mmCIF file of C-alpha atoms and ligand atoms in Angstrom:
data_model
loop_
_atom_site.group_PDB
_atom_site.id
_atom_site.type_symbol
_atom_site.label_atom_id
_atom_site.label_comp_id
_atom_site.label_asym_id
_atom_site.label_seq_id
_atom_site.Cartn_x
_atom_site.Cartn_y
_atom_site.Cartn_z
ATOM 1 C CA MET H 1 12.720 -141.579 3.194
ATOM 2 C CA THR H 2 11.734 -137.974 3.648
ATOM 3 C CA GLU H 3 8.630 -137.021 5.586
ATOM 4 C CA PRO H 4 5.813 -135.756 3.366
ATOM 5 C CA ARG H 5 5.801 -131.966 3.675
ATOM 6 C CA ILE H 6 2.603 -130.485 5.133
ATOM 7 C CA PRO H 7 1.300 -127.809 2.734
ATOM 8 C CA GLN H 8 1.632 -124.427 4.435
ATOM 9 C CA LEU H 9 -1.141 -121.861 4.794
ATOM 10 C CA GLN H 10 -0.643 -118.496 3.098
ATOM 11 C CA PRO H 11 -0.749 -115.239 5.072
ATOM 12 C CA MET H 12 -4.121 -113.503 4.794
ATOM 13 C CA PRO H 13 -4.259 -110.424 2.538
ATOM 14 C CA GLU H 14 -3.499 -107.201 4.415
ATOM 15 C CA ASP H 15 -4.520 -104.531 1.905
ATOM 16 C CA TRP H 16 -7.952 -103.817 3.355
ATOM 17 C CA GLN H 17 -9.497 -101.553 5.983
ATOM 18 C CA ARG H 18 -12.993 -102.866 6.812
ATOM 19 C CA ALA H 19 -14.177 -106.374 7.639
ATOM 20 C CA LEU H 20 -17.619 -107.695 8.525
ATOM 21 C CA ALA H 21 -18.030 -111.004 10.342
ATOM 22 C CA VAL H 22 -21.416 -112.648 9.799
ATOM 23 C CA VAL H 23 -22.204 -115.835 11.716
ATOM 24 C CA ALA H 24 -25.203 -117.737 13.057
ATOM 25 C CA HIS H 25 -24.797 -117.537 16.837
ATOM 26 C CA PRO H 26 -23.255 -115.646 19.722
ATOM 27 C CA ASP H 27 -19.948 -117.520 20.420
ATOM 28 C CA ASP H 28 -19.347 -118.667 16.803
ATOM 29 C CA LEU H 29 -16.543 -116.124 16.371
ATOM 30 C CA GLU H 30 -15.106 -116.704 19.827
ATOM 31 C CA TYR H 31 -14.601 -120.431 19.201
ATOM 32 C CA GLY H 32 -11.401 -119.920 17.241
ATOM 33 C CA CYS H 33 -11.545 -116.701 15.239
ATOM 34 C CA ALA H 34 -11.268 -113.897 17.811
ATOM 35 C CA ALA H 35 -7.441 -113.895 17.984
ATOM 36 C CA ALA H 36 -7.372 -112.875 14.313
ATOM 37 C CA ILE H 37 -9.938 -110.150 14.966
ATOM 38 C CA ALA H 38 -7.840 -108.814 17.863
ATOM 39 C CA ALA H 39 -4.798 -108.664 15.550
ATOM 40 C CA TRP H 40 -6.790 -106.765 12.929
ATOM 41 C CA THR H 41 -8.286 -104.189 15.306
ATOM 42 C CA ASP H 42 -4.803 -103.729 16.882
ATOM 43 C CA ALA H 43 -3.609 -102.799 13.386
ATOM 44 C CA GLY H 44 -6.285 -100.094 13.166
ATOM 45 C CA ARG H 45 -8.751 -101.987 10.998
ATOM 46 C CA GLU H 46 -12.505 -101.822 11.528
ATOM 47 C CA VAL H 47 -14.409 -105.026 12.187
ATOM 48 C CA GLY H 48 -18.169 -105.331 12.732
ATOM 49 C CA TYR H 49 -20.143 -108.359 13.910
ATOM 50 C CA VAL H 50 -23.518 -109.478 12.565
ATOM 51 C CA LEU H 51 -25.276 -112.413 14.216
ATOM 52 C CA ALA H 52 -28.145 -114.113 12.415
ATOM 53 C CA THR H 53 -29.721 -115.166 15.742
ATOM 54 C CA ARG H 54 -29.428 -114.279 19.427
ATOM 55 C CA GLY H 55 -28.500 -117.871 20.282
ATOM 56 C CA GLU H 56 -31.704 -118.148 22.294
ATOM 57 C CA ALA H 57 -31.940 -121.944 21.901
ATOM 58 C CA GLY H 58 -28.362 -122.532 23.070
ATOM 59 C CA ILE H 59 -28.756 -123.254 26.803
ATOM 60 C CA ASP H 60 -30.870 -126.219 27.833
ATOM 61 C CA THR H 61 -31.752 -124.839 31.266
ATOM 62 C CA LEU H 62 -32.800 -121.364 30.041
ATOM 63 C CA ALA H 63 -35.952 -120.601 28.085
ATOM 64 C CA PRO H 64 -35.383 -118.585 24.904
ATOM 65 C CA ALA H 65 -37.066 -115.438 26.261
ATOM 66 C CA GLU H 66 -34.449 -115.245 29.007
ATOM 67 C CA CYS H 67 -31.588 -116.744 27.072
ATOM 68 C CA GLY H 68 -31.678 -114.409 24.044
ATOM 69 C CA PRO H 69 -31.066 -111.153 25.960
ATOM 70 C CA LEU H 70 -28.406 -112.829 28.120
ATOM 71 C CA ARG H 71 -26.500 -114.119 25.119
ATOM 72 C CA GLU H 72 -26.796 -110.773 23.375
ATOM 73 C CA ARG H 73 -25.129 -109.097 26.385
ATOM 74 C CA GLU H 74 -22.420 -111.769 26.445
ATOM 75 C CA GLN H 75 -21.786 -111.302 22.712
ATOM 76 C CA ARG H 76 -21.434 -107.528 23.011
ATOM 77 C CA ALA H 77 -18.982 -107.961 25.901
ATOM 78 C CA SER H 78 -16.910 -110.550 24.046
ATOM 79 C CA ALA H 79 -16.775 -108.334 20.946
ATOM 80 C CA ALA H 80 -15.553 -105.394 23.050
ATOM 81 C CA VAL H 81 -12.630 -107.477 24.356
ATOM 82 C CA VAL H 82 -11.205 -107.746 20.815
ATOM 83 C CA GLY H 83 -11.929 -104.133 19.844
ATOM 84 C CA VAL H 84 -15.294 -104.579 18.114
ATOM 85 C CA SER H 85 -18.049 -102.129 19.041
ATOM 86 C CA SER H 86 -20.555 -102.726 16.237
ATOM 87 C CA VAL H 87 -22.660 -105.827 16.985
ATOM 88 C CA GLU H 88 -25.970 -106.383 15.176
ATOM 89 C CA PHE H 89 -28.581 -109.136 15.315
ATOM 90 C CA LEU H 90 -30.717 -110.142 12.347
ATOM 91 C CA ASP H 91 -33.250 -111.988 14.525
ATOM 92 C CA HIS H 92 -33.605 -115.190 12.575
ATOM 93 C CA ARG H 93 -34.756 -117.997 14.867
ATOM 94 C CA ASP H 94 -31.987 -119.977 16.559
ATOM 95 C CA GLY H 95 -31.815 -123.607 15.476
ATOM 96 C CA VAL H 96 -34.067 -123.281 12.446
ATOM 97 C CA VAL H 97 -32.323 -120.628 10.357
ATOM 98 C CA GLU H 98 -33.397 -121.187 6.770
ATOM 99 C CA TYR H 99 -31.095 -120.713 3.829
ATOM 100 C CA GLY H 100 -32.987 -118.684 1.240
ATOM 101 C CA PRO H 101 -33.721 -115.242 -0.161
ATOM 102 C CA ALA H 102 -34.800 -113.726 3.190
ATOM 103 C CA LEU H 103 -31.485 -114.614 4.830
ATOM 104 C CA ARG H 104 -29.459 -113.540 1.780
ATOM 105 C CA ARG H 105 -31.312 -110.214 1.708
ATOM 106 C CA ASP H 106 -30.705 -109.503 5.396
ATOM 107 C CA ILE H 107 -26.994 -110.292 5.035
ATOM 108 C CA ALA H 108 -26.709 -108.302 1.785
ATOM 109 C CA ALA H 109 -28.277 -105.347 3.620
ATOM 110 C CA ALA H 110 -25.676 -105.651 6.390
ATOM 111 C CA VAL H 111 -22.886 -105.800 3.801
ATOM 112 C CA ARG H 112 -24.220 -102.622 2.187
ATOM 113 C CA ARG H 113 -24.415 -100.838 5.552
ATOM 114 C CA HIS H 114 -20.830 -101.746 6.482
ATOM 115 C CA ARG H 115 -19.180 -101.741 3.021
ATOM 116 C CA PRO H 116 -16.453 -104.262 3.934
ATOM 117 C CA GLU H 117 -13.629 -105.461 1.716
ATOM 118 C CA LEU H 118 -13.303 -108.672 3.727
ATOM 119 C CA VAL H 119 -16.257 -110.749 4.939
ATOM 120 C CA ILE H 120 -15.754 -113.456 7.569
ATOM 121 C CA THR H 121 -18.052 -116.376 8.259
ATOM 122 C CA LEU H 122 -18.005 -119.838 9.806
ATOM 123 C CA ASN H 123 -17.768 -123.282 8.220
ATOM 124 C CA HIS H 124 -20.647 -123.746 5.782
ATOM 125 C CA ARG H 125 -19.900 -127.383 4.971
ATOM 126 C CA ASP H 126 -21.765 -130.447 6.220
ATOM 127 C CA THR H 127 -19.047 -131.545 8.660
ATOM 128 C CA TRP H 128 -16.147 -130.209 10.742
ATOM 129 C CA GLY H 129 -14.084 -132.964 9.117
ATOM 130 C CA GLY H 130 -14.509 -136.712 9.562
ATOM 131 C CA VAL H 131 -17.713 -137.645 11.327
ATOM 132 C CA ALA H 132 -18.322 -134.401 13.260
ATOM 133 C CA TRP H 133 -21.601 -133.186 11.767
ATOM 134 C CA ASN H 134 -22.050 -129.414 11.459
ATOM 135 C CA THR H 135 -25.247 -127.679 12.611
ATOM 136 C CA PRO H 136 -27.892 -126.577 10.108
ATOM 137 C CA ASP H 137 -27.651 -122.907 11.186
ATOM 138 C CA HIS H 138 -23.911 -122.758 10.419
ATOM 139 C CA VAL H 139 -24.447 -124.361 7.016
ATOM 140 C CA ALA H 140 -27.336 -122.032 6.138
ATOM 141 C CA VAL H 141 -25.636 -118.840 7.308
ATOM 142 C CA GLY H 142 -22.219 -119.695 5.852
ATOM 143 C CA ARG H 143 -23.676 -120.428 2.432
ATOM 144 C CA ALA H 144 -25.874 -117.336 2.547
ATOM 145 C CA VAL H 145 -22.863 -115.160 3.438
ATOM 146 C CA LEU H 146 -20.885 -116.482 0.466
ATOM 147 C CA ASP H 147 -23.873 -115.689 -1.764
ATOM 148 C CA ALA H 148 -24.836 -112.372 -0.173
ATOM 149 C CA ALA H 149 -21.331 -110.962 -0.668
ATOM 150 C CA GLY H 150 -22.275 -110.976 -4.357
ATOM 151 C CA ASP H 151 -25.951 -110.065 -3.878
ATOM 152 C CA ALA H 152 -24.827 -106.882 -2.100
ATOM 153 C CA GLY H 153 -23.410 -105.603 -5.382
ATOM 154 C CA ASN H 154 -26.480 -106.297 -7.508
ATOM 155 C CA ARG H 155 -29.050 -103.517 -7.724
ATOM 156 C CA TRP H 156 -31.859 -105.745 -8.967
ATOM 157 C CA ILE H 157 -31.837 -108.878 -6.812
ATOM 158 C CA PHE H 158 -33.265 -107.105 -3.739
ATOM 159 C CA PRO H 159 -34.627 -103.798 -5.085
ATOM 160 C CA GLU H 160 -36.286 -103.061 -1.726
ATOM 161 C CA LEU H 161 -32.821 -102.463 -0.259
ATOM 162 C CA VAL H 162 -32.172 -99.599 -2.666
ATOM 163 C CA GLU H 163 -35.582 -98.168 -1.739
ATOM 164 C CA GLN H 164 -34.390 -98.234 1.886
ATOM 165 C CA GLY H 165 -31.375 -96.182 0.885
ATOM 166 C CA LEU H 166 -28.866 -99.044 0.797
ATOM 167 C CA GLN H 167 -26.923 -98.601 -2.420
ATOM 168 C CA PRO H 168 -25.151 -101.617 -3.979
ATOM 169 C CA TRP H 169 -21.690 -102.392 -2.563
ATOM 170 C CA ASN H 170 -19.418 -104.216 -4.960
ATOM 171 C CA GLY H 171 -16.328 -103.866 -2.833
ATOM 172 C CA VAL H 172 -16.174 -107.286 -1.137
ATOM 173 C CA ARG H 173 -12.902 -108.788 -2.348
ATOM 174 C CA TRP H 174 -12.746 -111.905 -0.207
ATOM 175 C CA VAL H 175 -14.922 -114.120 1.967
ATOM 176 C CA ALA H 176 -12.868 -115.926 4.619
ATOM 177 C CA VAL H 177 -14.414 -119.039 6.164
ATOM 178 C CA ALA H 178 -13.248 -119.895 9.692
ATOM 179 C CA GLY H 179 -13.369 -123.476 10.938
ATOM 180 C CA SER H 180 -13.083 -124.805 7.387
ATOM 181 C CA THR H 181 -11.936 -128.365 6.830
ATOM 182 C CA THR H 182 -9.869 -127.131 3.883
ATOM 183 C CA PRO H 183 -8.160 -123.900 5.001
ATOM 184 C CA THR H 184 -5.889 -121.994 2.643
ATOM 185 C CA HIS H 185 -4.767 -118.949 4.660
ATOM 186 C CA ALA H 186 -3.944 -117.977 8.249
ATOM 187 C CA VAL H 187 -3.366 -115.102 10.652
ATOM 188 C CA ASP H 188 -0.739 -115.146 13.411
ATOM 189 C CA ALA H 189 -2.622 -115.640 16.700
ATOM 190 C CA SER H 190 0.331 -115.025 19.068
ATOM 191 C CA ALA H 191 -0.574 -111.473 20.071
ATOM 192 C CA GLY H 192 -4.334 -112.007 20.160
ATOM 193 C CA LEU H 193 -4.578 -115.348 21.936
ATOM 194 C CA ASP H 194 -4.967 -114.037 25.499
ATOM 195 C CA ARG H 195 -7.714 -111.659 24.407
ATOM 196 C CA ALA H 196 -9.353 -114.469 22.424
ATOM 197 C CA VAL H 197 -9.503 -116.497 25.648
ATOM 198 C CA ALA H 198 -10.956 -113.494 27.519
ATOM 199 C CA SER H 199 -13.416 -112.970 24.670
ATOM 200 C CA LEU H 200 -14.641 -116.581 24.803
ATOM 201 C CA LEU H 201 -14.910 -116.317 28.602
ATOM 202 C CA GLU H 202 -17.484 -113.550 28.227
ATOM 203 C CA HIS H 203 -19.864 -116.330 27.132
ATOM 204 C CA ARG H 204 -19.743 -117.486 30.733
ATOM 205 C CA ALA H 205 -23.349 -118.615 31.159
ATOM 206 C CA TYR H 206 -23.099 -120.652 27.966
ATOM 207 C CA ILE H 207 -19.774 -122.243 28.947
ATOM 208 C CA GLU H 208 -20.879 -122.991 32.501
ATOM 209 C CA ALA H 209 -23.885 -124.853 31.105
ATOM 210 C CA LEU H 210 -21.605 -126.752 28.702
ATOM 211 C CA THR H 211 -18.758 -128.088 30.810
ATOM 212 C CA ASP H 212 -17.794 -129.123 34.350
ATOM 213 C CA GLU H 213 -14.284 -127.712 33.854
ATOM 214 C CA THR H 214 -13.570 -124.214 35.139
ATOM 215 C CA PRO H 215 -14.453 -121.823 32.310
ATOM 216 C CA GLU H 216 -10.895 -120.391 32.323
ATOM 217 C CA ALA H 217 -9.259 -123.794 31.839
ATOM 218 C CA TYR H 218 -11.832 -124.820 29.252
ATOM 219 C CA ALA H 219 -11.446 -121.657 27.143
ATOM 220 C CA ARG H 220 -7.639 -121.609 27.224
ATOM 221 C CA GLU H 221 -7.318 -125.320 26.463
ATOM 222 C CA PHE H 222 -9.764 -125.172 23.578
ATOM 223 C CA LEU H 223 -8.331 -122.078 21.899
ATOM 224 C CA THR H 224 -4.694 -123.044 22.420
ATOM 225 C CA GLY H 225 -5.457 -126.420 20.843
ATOM 226 C CA VAL H 226 -7.091 -124.853 17.798
ATOM 227 C CA ALA H 227 -4.313 -122.266 17.337
ATOM 228 C CA THR H 228 -1.525 -124.823 17.786
ATOM 229 C CA SER H 229 -3.084 -127.192 15.306
ATOM 230 C CA ALA H 230 -3.457 -124.442 12.678
ATOM 231 C CA GLY H 231 0.087 -123.311 13.471
ATOM 232 C CA GLU H 232 1.503 -126.633 12.334
ATOM 233 C CA ARG H 233 0.764 -125.360 8.847
ATOM 234 C CA PHE H 234 1.869 -121.777 9.511
ATOM 235 C CA GLY H 235 5.523 -121.991 10.413
ATOM 236 C CA GLY H 236 4.861 -123.263 13.941
ATOM 237 C CA ARG H 237 3.293 -119.991 15.143
ATOM 238 C CA PRO H 238 -0.158 -120.239 16.777
ATOM 239 C CA ALA H 239 -2.627 -119.282 14.069
ATOM 240 C CA VAL H 240 -6.228 -118.793 13.032
ATOM 241 C CA ALA H 241 -6.899 -120.567 9.742
ATOM 242 C CA PHE H 242 -9.361 -119.526 7.043
ATOM 243 C CA GLU H 243 -10.497 -120.835 3.690
ATOM 244 C CA LEU H 244 -10.329 -117.752 1.490
ATOM 245 C CA PHE H 245 -12.716 -117.259 -1.428
ATOM 246 C CA ASN H 246 -11.956 -114.485 -3.908
ATOM 247 C CA ARG H 247 -14.664 -112.330 -5.347
HETATM 248 ZN ZN1 LIG G 1 -22.886 -121.737 16.352
#
């Protein structure tokens, strides 16, 4: 008997220059995606980050008024580690982000400001696979990103954006969803993995509140595990996997 062959992930498209990553919380990109971002910025591509919230409800022992500014600083530092200098916050409320026109409009506005060919987001499905339930903010933001990539190109859905000087941008060619249960594509994480670990470690206050392990051991173990698991479907190289939607 032959072993069933695991379907392999395809390499991500490379014929693009600008990407915009739009996620719910500080740390969403660092939990698995940052090695790909490091590889892209190394190759001279531009990547911007947009966070729907400041993650102000993310640390049990810190009230939101203190937590929000702290997590914003941590997010800017972790972006810098992988070559990203543009970090914006849409100021939706952490934990209760609502899918709807307001969120789609804010994301469409960001897409028009940045004019990306590739948009990145995080798993928008109900679960992480099996019985691991996803959080409502990830579901709301992920779905809104997939929709807003199209809204950004339509002059009439949010006419107030044109009045603000944001002309339609029809140039988004793909939306890549990280953390998907059904990935289709991948990026080699070999060169970016150390910086991905350093990038996650910038969320030190969050990690220290989360685990009793040393933050260094926790971050390396987590990210190596994710990259190795994706790599099983990418020729054995450590990888960051995405589900790629064409537009
Ligand atoms: Zn999150």
